Coordinates of C-alpha atoms and ligand atoms in Angstrom, one line a residue:
X1 CA 6.6 68.3 60.4
X2 CA 7.9 65.4 62.6
X3 CA 10.8 62.9 61.8
X4 CA 11.3 59.7 63.2
X5 CA 14.5 57.7 62.7
X6 CA 14.4 54.0 61.4
X7 CA 17.6 52.2 61.0
X8 CA 19.5 55.5 61.0
X9 CA 17.4 56.8 58.1
X10 CA 15.4 59.7 58.4
X11 CA 11.7 59.1 57.6
X12 CA 9.1 61.7 57.1
X13 CA 5.7 60.9 59.3
X14 CA 2.7 59.7 57.9
X15 CA 0.9 63.0 57.0
X16 CA 3.4 63.8 54.1
X17 CA 4.1 60.1 53.1
X18 CA 2.5 58.9 50.3
X19 CA 0.3 55.7 50.6
X20 CA -0.5 54.0 47.3
X21 CA -1.4 50.6 45.9
X22 CA -1.4 49.5 42.2
X23 CA -4.8 48.8 41.0
X24 CA -4.9 45.1 39.8
X25 CA -6.9 42.1 40.2
X26 CA -6.6 40.3 43.6
X27 CA -6.8 36.7 43.0
X28 CA -6.1 33.5 45.1
X29 CA -6.2 30.2 43.5
X30 CA -6.0 27.4 46.1
X31 CA -5.0 23.8 44.8
X32 CA -7.2 22.0 47.1
X33 CA -6.4 18.7 46.2
X34 CA -2.5 19.2 46.0
X35 CA -0.7 19.0 49.2
X36 CA 2.1 16.7 50.4
X37 CA 3.5 18.3 53.6
X38 CA 1.6 18.5 57.0
X39 CA 2.2 21.7 59.0
X40 CA 3.5 20.3 62.4
X41 CA 1.5 21.8 65.2
X42 CA 4.9 22.5 66.6
X43 CA 5.2 25.3 64.5
X44 CA 2.7 26.9 66.8
X45 CA 4.9 26.7 70.1
X46 CA 5.7 29.1 72.9
X47 CA 8.6 29.9 75.1
X48 CA 8.6 30.9 78.6
X49 CA 12.3 31.9 80.0
X50 CA 13.0 33.1 83.7
X51 CA 13.1 36.8 82.5
X52 CA 11.1 39.5 84.1
X53 CA 7.5 38.7 85.0
X54 CA 7.2 35.7 82.7
X55 CA 7.4 32.7 85.1
X56 CA 7.3 34.7 88.5
X57 CA 4.1 36.7 88.7
X58 CA 3.1 35.6 85.0
X59 CA 2.7 31.7 85.2
X60 CA 3.8 31.2 89.0
X61 CA 2.5 32.8 91.9
X62 CA 3.3 30.2 94.5
X63 CA 0.5 28.1 96.2
X64 CA 0.3 30.7 99.4
X65 CA -0.3 33.8 96.9
X66 CA -3.6 35.8 97.4
X67 CA -3.9 35.6 93.4
X68 CA -6.1 33.1 92.4
X69 CA -4.1 29.9 91.6
X70 CA -4.0 26.2 91.2
X71 CA -1.2 24.5 92.8
X72 CA 0.8 27.8 92.5
X73 CA 0.1 28.6 88.8
X74 CA -1.9 31.6 88.3
X75 CA -5.4 30.6 87.5
X76 CA -6.3 33.3 85.0
X77 CA -3.1 32.6 82.9
X78 CA -3.4 28.8 83.1
X79 CA -7.0 29.1 81.5
X80 CA -6.0 31.3 78.9
X81 CA -3.1 29.0 77.8
X82 CA -5.2 26.1 78.1
X83 CA -7.5 27.5 75.7
X84 CA -5.0 27.9 73.1
X85 CA -3.8 24.2 73.3
X86 CA -0.3 25.3 72.8
X87 CA 1.8 22.0 71.5
X88 CA 5.0 22.8 73.2
X89 CA 6.5 25.0 75.7
X90 CA 10.4 26.0 75.6
X91 CA 12.0 26.5 78.8
X92 CA 14.1 27.8 81.0
X93 CA 15.9 30.1 78.5
X94 CA 17.1 31.6 76.5
X95 CA 20.0 33.3 77.6
X96 CA 19.0 32.0 81.2
X97 CA 19.4 28.5 80.2
X98 CA 23.3 28.7 80.1
X99 CA 23.6 29.9 83.5
X100 CA 20.7 27.9 85.1
X101 CA 21.9 24.8 87.2
X102 CA 18.9 22.3 87.2
X103 CA 19.7 20.8 90.7
X104 CA 19.3 24.3 92.1
X105 CA 15.6 23.8 91.2
X106 CA 14.7 20.6 92.8
X107 CA 13.9 19.3 96.3
X108 CA 12.0 21.3 99.1
X109 CA 11.6 24.9 97.8
X110 CA 12.9 26.2 101.1
X111 CA 16.0 24.5 100.9
X112 CA 16.7 25.7 97.3
X113 CA 19.6 27.9 96.8
X114 CA 19.3 31.6 95.3
X115 CA 21.1 32.9 92.2
X116 CA 21.4 36.1 90.7
X117 CA 19.7 36.2 87.1
X118 CA 22.7 38.3 85.6
X119 CA 21.2 38.5 82.1
X120 CA 17.9 39.9 82.9
X121 CA 17.7 42.8 85.5
X122 CA 20.2 41.2 88.0
X123 CA 17.2 40.1 90.2
X124 CA 17.6 37.3 92.6
X125 CA 16.2 34.0 91.4
X126 CA 15.1 31.7 94.2
X127 CA 14.6 28.9 92.1
X128 CA 10.8 28.1 93.4
X129 CA 10.0 27.1 89.9
X130 CA 12.1 24.3 88.9
X131 CA 11.9 21.0 87.0
X132 CA 8.9 19.7 88.8
X133 CA 7.1 23.1 88.8
X134 CA 7.6 23.3 85.0
X135 CA 6.7 19.6 84.3
X136 CA 3.6 20.1 86.0
X137 CA 2.6 23.1 84.5
X138 CA 3.4 21.5 80.8
X139 CA 1.1 18.7 81.8
X140 CA -1.7 21.1 82.8
X141 CA -1.7 23.0 79.6
X142 CA -1.4 19.7 77.7
X143 CA 2.0 21.1 75.9
X144 CA 5.1 19.1 75.2
X145 CA 8.0 20.3 77.3
X146 CA 11.1 21.6 75.5
X147 CA 14.1 21.7 77.8
X148 CA 17.4 23.8 76.7
X149 CA 20.4 22.5 78.7
X150 CA 23.4 24.5 79.8
X151 CA 26.3 24.7 77.6
X152 CA 27.7 27.9 78.5
X153 CA 28.7 27.4 82.0
X154 CA 27.5 23.9 82.7
X155 CA 28.8 20.4 81.9
X156 CA 28.2 17.6 79.8
X157 CA 27.7 15.7 83.0
X158 CA 25.1 18.0 84.3
X159 CA 23.2 17.7 81.1
X160 CA 23.4 14.1 81.0
X161 CA 22.0 13.7 84.7
X162 CA 19.2 16.2 84.1
X163 CA 18.4 13.9 81.2
X164 CA 18.5 10.8 83.5
X165 CA 16.7 12.3 86.2
X166 CA 13.8 13.2 83.8
X167 CA 13.6 10.2 81.5
X168 CA 15.1 7.2 83.4
X169 CA 12.5 4.5 84.4
X170 CA 14.9 1.9 86.4
X171 CA 17.1 2.2 89.5
X172 CA 19.7 4.8 89.1
X173 CA 21.0 7.8 91.4
X174 CA 19.0 10.4 89.4
X175 CA 15.8 8.5 89.0
X176 CA 16.0 7.6 92.8
X177 CA 16.6 11.3 93.4
X178 CA 13.2 12.1 91.4
X179 CA 11.1 9.5 93.0
X180 CA 12.3 11.1 96.5
X181 CA 11.3 14.2 95.0
X182 CA 7.7 13.0 94.6
X183 CA 7.7 12.0 90.8
X184 CA 7.7 8.3 90.6
X185 CA 7.1 8.0 86.9
X186 CA 9.7 9.4 84.4
X187 CA 8.4 12.2 82.5
X188 CA 9.9 11.0 79.0
X189 CA 10.6 14.2 77.6
X190 CA 11.7 14.3 73.9
X191 CA 12.8 17.7 72.8
X192 CA 16.1 19.0 74.2
X193 CA 18.0 21.9 73.1
X194 CA 21.9 21.6 73.5
X195 CA 22.4 25.6 74.6
X196 CA 21.1 28.6 73.5
X197 CA 22.7 31.3 71.4
X198 CA 26.1 29.8 71.8
X199 CA 27.7 32.4 69.5
X200 CA 26.7 35.0 72.1
X201 CA 25.1 34.9 75.5
X202 CA 25.6 31.2 75.6
X203 CA 29.3 31.3 75.9
X204 CA 30.4 33.6 72.8
X205 CA 31.9 30.4 71.0
X206 CA 33.0 30.2 67.7
X207 CA 31.0 28.0 65.3
X208 CA 33.9 25.4 65.0
X209 CA 34.0 25.3 68.9
X210 CA 30.4 24.9 69.2
X211 CA 30.0 21.9 66.9
X212 CA 32.4 20.1 68.8
X213 CA 30.9 20.7 71.9
X214 CA 27.5 19.7 70.7
X215 CA 29.1 16.4 69.4
X216 CA 30.3 15.9 73.0
X217 CA 27.0 17.0 74.8
X218 CA 24.9 15.0 72.2
X219 CA 26.9 11.9 72.8
X220 CA 25.9 11.6 76.5
X221 CA 22.3 12.6 75.9
X222 CA 20.9 9.4 76.2
X223 CA 17.7 7.7 75.0
X224 CA 16.3 5.8 77.8
X225 CA 13.6 3.0 77.2
X226 CA 11.5 3.7 74.4
X227 CA 12.0 7.4 74.6
X228 CA 13.8 8.8 71.5
X229 CA 15.3 12.2 72.2
X230 CA 15.0 15.0 69.4
X231 CA 18.1 16.9 69.9
X232 CA 18.1 20.4 68.9
X233 CA 21.6 22.0 68.1
X234 CA 22.1 25.7 68.8
X235 CA 21.9 27.6 65.6
X236 CA 22.4 30.9 64.0
X237 CA 21.8 34.5 64.8
X238 CA 19.5 35.8 61.8
X239 CA 21.8 36.3 58.9
X240 CA 24.8 34.3 60.1
X241 CA 25.0 31.6 57.3
X242 CA 28.6 30.7 58.3
X243 CA 27.3 29.3 61.5
X244 CA 24.8 27.0 59.8
X245 CA 27.3 26.1 57.2
X246 CA 29.8 25.1 59.8
X247 CA 27.4 23.1 62.2
X248 CA 26.1 21.1 59.0
X249 CA 29.6 20.3 58.0
X250 CA 31.0 19.1 61.5
X251 CA 27.8 17.6 63.0
X252 CA 26.7 14.2 61.6
X253 CA 23.1 14.3 60.7
X254 CA 22.6 11.1 62.7
X255 CA 23.6 13.1 65.8
X256 CA 21.1 16.1 65.3
X257 CA 17.4 16.4 64.8
X258 CA 16.8 20.3 64.8
X259 CA 18.9 23.4 64.0
X260 CA 17.7 26.2 65.8
X261 CA 17.5 29.7 64.3
X262 CA 16.6 33.1 66.0
X263 CA 15.3 36.1 64.3
X264 CA 13.6 39.4 66.1
X265 CA 11.6 41.9 64.3
X266 CA 13.5 45.0 65.5
X267 CA 11.8 48.1 63.9
X268 CA 14.7 50.4 64.4
X269 CA 18.1 49.6 65.7
X270 CA 19.3 47.6 68.8
X271 CA 20.1 50.9 70.4
X272 CA 16.5 52.7 69.6
X273 CA 14.1 49.7 68.8
X274 CA 11.2 52.1 68.6
X275 CA 7.8 52.4 70.5
X276 CA 5.6 49.1 70.6
X277 CA 2.6 51.8 70.5
X278 CA 3.5 54.9 69.2
X279 CA 4.1 54.6 65.4
X280 CA 2.8 55.9 62.1
X281 CA 2.0 54.0 58.9
X282 CA 5.4 53.9 57.3
X283 CA 7.0 52.8 60.4
X284 CA 4.2 50.2 60.5
X285 CA 5.1 49.0 57.0
X286 CA 9.0 48.9 57.9
X287 CA 8.0 46.4 60.8
X288 CA 5.9 44.0 58.7
X289 CA 8.6 44.1 55.9
X290 CA 11.1 43.3 58.6
X291 CA 9.1 40.3 59.8
X292 CA 8.8 39.2 56.2
X293 CA 12.5 38.7 56.1
X294 CA 11.8 35.3 58.0
X295 CA 11.3 33.6 54.5
X296 CA 14.6 34.8 53.3
X297 CA 16.2 33.5 56.3
X298 CA 14.3 30.1 55.9
X299 CA 15.3 29.8 52.2
X300 CA 18.9 30.5 52.7
X301 CA 19.7 28.8 55.9
X302 CA 17.5 25.9 54.1
X303 CA 19.6 25.9 51.0
X304 CA 22.8 25.5 53.1
X305 CA 20.9 22.5 54.9
X306 CA 19.9 21.0 51.5
X307 CA 23.6 20.4 50.7
X308 CA 24.2 18.2 53.7
X309 CA 20.8 16.9 54.2
X310 CA 18.7 16.8 50.9
X311 CA 15.9 14.5 52.6
X312 CA 15.3 17.4 54.9
X313 CA 15.6 15.3 58.2
X314 CA 17.0 18.1 60.4
X315 CA 14.3 20.6 61.0
X316 CA 14.7 24.5 61.4
X317 CA 13.5 25.2 64.8
X318 CA 12.7 28.8 64.9
X319 CA 12.6 28.6 68.6
X320 CA 12.8 32.5 69.1
X321 CA 11.2 34.9 67.0
X322 CA 8.6 37.9 67.2
X323 CA 8.8 41.8 67.6
X324 CA 11.4 43.5 70.1
X325 CA 10.4 47.2 70.8
X326 CA 11.6 49.6 73.5
X327 CA 10.1 48.6 76.8
X328 CA 7.1 50.1 78.1
X329 CA 8.2 53.6 79.8
X330 CA 8.6 53.4 83.4
X331 CA 9.4 49.4 83.3
X332 CA 12.6 47.6 84.3
X333 CA 14.8 47.7 81.0
X334 CA 15.9 44.3 81.9
X335 CA 12.4 42.7 82.1
X336 CA 11.7 43.4 78.3
X337 CA 7.9 44.3 78.9
X338 CA 6.1 45.8 75.8
X339 CA 2.5 46.3 74.8
X340 CA 1.1 44.7 71.8
X341 CA -0.9 46.1 69.1
X342 CA -2.8 45.2 65.8
X343 CA 0.7 45.5 64.2
X344 CA 1.9 42.4 66.2
X345 CA -1.0 40.7 64.9
X346 CA 0.1 41.2 61.6
X347 CA 3.7 40.2 62.7
X348 CA 2.3 36.9 64.0
X349 CA 0.2 36.2 61.0
X350 CA 2.5 36.9 58.5
X351 CA 5.3 34.9 60.5
X352 CA 3.0 32.0 60.9
X353 CA 2.0 32.1 57.3
X354 CA 5.5 31.8 56.3
X355 CA 6.5 28.9 58.6
X356 CA 3.7 26.9 57.2
X357 CA 4.8 27.6 53.6
X358 CA 8.0 26.1 54.6
X359 CA 6.7 23.3 56.8
X360 CA 8.8 20.6 54.9
X361 CA 11.9 22.3 56.7
X362 CA 10.5 24.3 59.7
X363 CA 9.5 21.7 62.3
X364 CA 9.1 23.9 65.2
X365 CA 8.7 27.5 66.0
X366 CA 8.4 29.1 69.3
X367 CA 7.3 32.9 70.0
X368 CA 9.1 34.9 72.2
X369 CA 7.4 34.9 74.7
X370 CA 4.5 33.7 76.6
X371 CA 3.7 36.2 79.4
X372 CA 4.8 39.8 79.9
X373 CA 7.9 39.5 77.9
X374 CA 8.5 40.8 74.4
X375 CA 5.8 39.8 72.0
X376 CA 3.7 38.1 74.7
X377 CA 0.3 36.6 74.2
X378 CA -0.6 37.5 77.8
X379 CA 0.0 40.5 79.7
X380 CA -0.5 40.5 83.5
X381 CA -0.9 42.9 86.4
X382 CA -1.5 42.0 90.1
X383 CA -4.9 40.7 89.8
X384 CA -5.9 40.9 86.2
X385 CA -4.8 39.7 82.6
X386 CA -5.0 41.0 79.0
X387 CA -5.1 38.5 75.9
X388 CA -3.1 40.6 73.3
X389 CA -3.8 40.8 69.6
X390 CA -1.1 38.3 69.1
X391 CA -3.1 35.5 71.5
X392 CA -5.8 36.1 69.4
X393 CA -4.0 35.3 66.1
X394 CA -2.6 31.7 67.6
X395 CA -6.4 31.2 68.4
X396 CA -7.6 31.7 64.9
X397 CA -4.9 29.9 63.4
X398 CA -5.7 26.5 65.4
X399 CA -7.0 24.9 62.2
X400 CA -3.7 25.2 60.3
X401 CA -2.1 23.0 63.2
X402 CA -1.3 19.3 61.7
X403 CA -3.3 20.3 58.6
X404 CA -2.1 19.3 55.0
X405 CA -0.3 22.2 53.4
X406 CA -2.1 23.3 50.3
X407 CA -0.2 25.2 47.3
X408 CA -1.8 28.1 46.2
X409 CA -1.1 31.1 43.7
X410 CA -1.9 34.6 44.9
X411 CA -2.0 37.8 42.9
X412 CA -2.0 40.8 45.1
X413 CA -1.9 44.5 44.5
X414 CA 1.4 46.1 46.0
X415 CA 1.2 48.6 48.8
X416 CA 3.8 51.1 49.1
X417 CA 4.3 53.8 51.9
X418 CA 7.2 56.1 51.5
X419 CA 10.1 53.9 50.3
X420 CA 8.8 50.6 51.6
X421 CA 6.8 48.3 49.2
X422 CA 4.9 44.9 50.1
X423 CA 2.1 42.8 48.6
X424 CA -1.2 44.0 50.2
X425 CA -2.0 40.4 51.0
X426 CA -0.5 37.8 52.8
X427 CA -2.0 34.4 52.7
X428 CA -1.7 30.4 54.1
X429 CA -3.9 27.8 52.9
X430 CA -4.4 24.2 54.5
X431 CA -6.8 21.5 54.7
X432 CA -7.8 19.7 58.1
X433 CA -8.4 16.2 58.3
X434 CA -12.1 16.4 57.9
X435 CA -11.5 18.2 54.3
X436 CA -12.3 21.9 55.6
X437 CA -10.0 24.2 53.7
X438 CA -8.6 26.7 55.9
X439 CA -7.3 30.0 54.5
X440 CA -5.7 32.7 56.6
X441 CA -5.6 36.2 55.0
X442 CA -4.1 39.3 56.1
X443 CA -4.6 42.6 54.5
X444 CA -1.9 44.7 55.4
X445 CA -3.1 47.9 53.7
X446 CA -4.0 50.2 56.7
X447 CA -6.7 52.2 54.4
X448 CA -8.1 50.1 51.8
X449 CA -10.5 47.2 51.6
X450 CA -9.4 44.4 49.0
X451 CA -11.9 42.6 47.0
X452 CA -10.5 39.2 46.8
X453 CA -11.7 36.3 44.3
X454 CA -10.7 32.7 45.6
X455 CA -10.9 29.8 43.2
X456 CA -11.1 26.6 45.1
X457 CA -9.7 24.3 42.4
X458 CA -10.7 20.4 43.1
X459 CA -13.4 21.5 45.8
X460 CA -17.2 21.7 45.4
X461 CA -17.6 24.2 48.2
X462 CA -20.8 24.3 50.1
X463 CA -20.5 26.4 53.0
X464 CA -18.0 29.0 54.6
X465 CA -17.4 30.4 58.0
X466 CA -14.9 33.2 59.1
X467 CA -13.3 35.0 61.8
X468 CA -11.7 38.6 61.5
X469 CA -9.2 40.4 63.7
X470 CA -9.0 44.0 63.2
X471 CA -9.2 47.3 65.3
X472 CA -9.8 51.1 64.9
X473 CA -6.2 51.8 64.3
X474 CA -3.0 49.8 63.5
X475 CA -1.6 50.6 67.0
X476 CA -4.9 49.8 68.8
X477 CA -4.0 47.6 71.6
X478 CA -5.8 46.0 74.7
X479 CA -5.1 47.5 78.1
X480 CA -6.5 47.0 81.6
X481 CA -8.9 49.5 81.3
X482 CA -10.1 48.6 77.6
X483 CA -9.4 44.8 77.4
X484 CA -11.4 44.0 74.2
X485 CA -10.4 46.7 71.7
X486 CA -8.7 44.2 69.6
X487 CA -10.6 40.7 69.8
X488 CA -11.6 38.6 66.9
X489 CA -15.5 38.7 65.6
X490 CA -17.4 36.8 63.3
X491 CA -17.2 37.8 59.6
X492 CA -19.6 37.6 57.0
X493 CA -18.8 40.0 53.9
X494 CA -18.1 37.0 51.4
X495 CA -20.3 35.4 48.6
X496 CA -19.9 31.8 47.8
X497 CA -21.1 31.0 44.3
X498 CA -20.4 27.7 41.7
X499 CA -17.5 29.6 40.5
X500 CA -15.8 31.3 43.2
X501 CA -15.7 32.6 46.6
X502 CA -15.8 36.4 47.0
X503 CA -14.1 37.9 49.9
X504 CA -14.4 41.8 50.7
X505 CA -11.1 41.8 53.1
X506 CA -11.4 45.0 55.2
X507 CA -8.3 47.3 55.5
X508 CA -6.0 46.2 58.4
X509 CA -7.6 43.2 59.0
X510 CA -6.6 39.3 59.2
X511 CA -9.0 37.0 58.5
X512 CA -9.5 32.9 59.1
X513 CA -11.8 31.8 56.6
X514 CA -13.1 27.8 56.6
X515 CA -14.5 26.2 53.6
X516 CA -16.5 23.1 53.8
Ligands
AHR1 O1 13.8 36.2 74.3 C1 15.0 37.1 75.0 C2 16.4 36.7 74.5 O2 16.6 36.9 73.3 C3 16.6 35.2 75.0 O3 17.1 34.9 76.2 C4 17.9 35.0 74.0 O4 18.0 33.9 73.7 C5 17.7 36.0 72.9 O5 18.9 36.9 73.0

């Protein structure tokens, strides 16, 4: 018998754990004529920090590299990200943002000073990827830049001048410097974060102290020309509701457009986060039920925000979310490199379904992180890349972006493994501009196919197409040797009749069903 430790509890491994589901009808009623909230495409945002091999080696190899590149950007990664049509990219951190001084990353790369990346492995940062390199990358991938300013070790003046450098169109010291560095036109960036995790790596501040600092920084974060900034306050760590209360109380709504929130799905403890690839069914369900706690966070932080902002003008910006496991054995612990299995795809699917459901308050979200770090969408080695199961979920979920959120009613059987219980099905429903209804369905039951009856109220459905992501095992993953173990394929096991749409949802699978 093998025992594993989860959150300090001893849990008996799979072969002794009972897996059961209560037999009941699985039915989804979709109100195709009822919707009032648009799912912002920005919920499908990403995050690239100067951490491990995310920027250096992942996105940026430099123009002189032997790795095929376009102006220094790794070509295989560039193309894969372009295909995802990501709406925004957050940069330069994370914790790194609060020790980053932007003036170190402009001008001739040969003259740029070096620094130590104290948070992430103590490696030397040569600043060869700076503001211009980031802005050009964002342009190439068609994403809106989201920049986080330095509050922890920077100054109001430094952030204010960065905004002037990037956004001012007239004659000024900073815009002249930008022009001298080769960028004539201002970039007009909208999204600005005022620090990151200022309760922790961003300065260990109290909520009261940060609220005052935010007001100072936001005052000098100026709009230039027609460009109106969207200012994002550094929000709470997971379940710290006091932080949200204090910020909402002390920062006028007129000074803040978004309030960030961070939550990582940590399966074990922060000391023993457990393996990304070696886990059993009980651990799998622990991970998914922890991911589903995102909903509780949105509801409870949202309820506090409602008291000060009943019209929901201030968005929850979930700008760090995803799985955090122990690093791959043999890799630098400071680089946060982990593999990505079908389980991660479920975490992504469940999280995105939850964000969609609360799109009236959740205006943006950014999975952590883009390449080679935490729940990455892409992994690289020297000359090859892997698209992870998480990448494929973002690809499959594209139709939800900017679609109208549809209300639905789901009855789903309960899955229980050991002491953990969850509904077997997890769903999101939306309507695209052309009237196509999008239904994303995750069947988290690792062993059982579920026959789902879908009633499309208010619609005369004529045709259906569907895509499925599944794999031989819940811990299947793509490796450099076998790159397509987990990849989406066409799905046809459904039947459309006048009365309903019947779908045989395979065990451990995620579907995107599109009905016209
Ligand atoms: O995403 C990795 C780190 O997690 C970020 O730098 C920080 O903001 C968070 O603690």
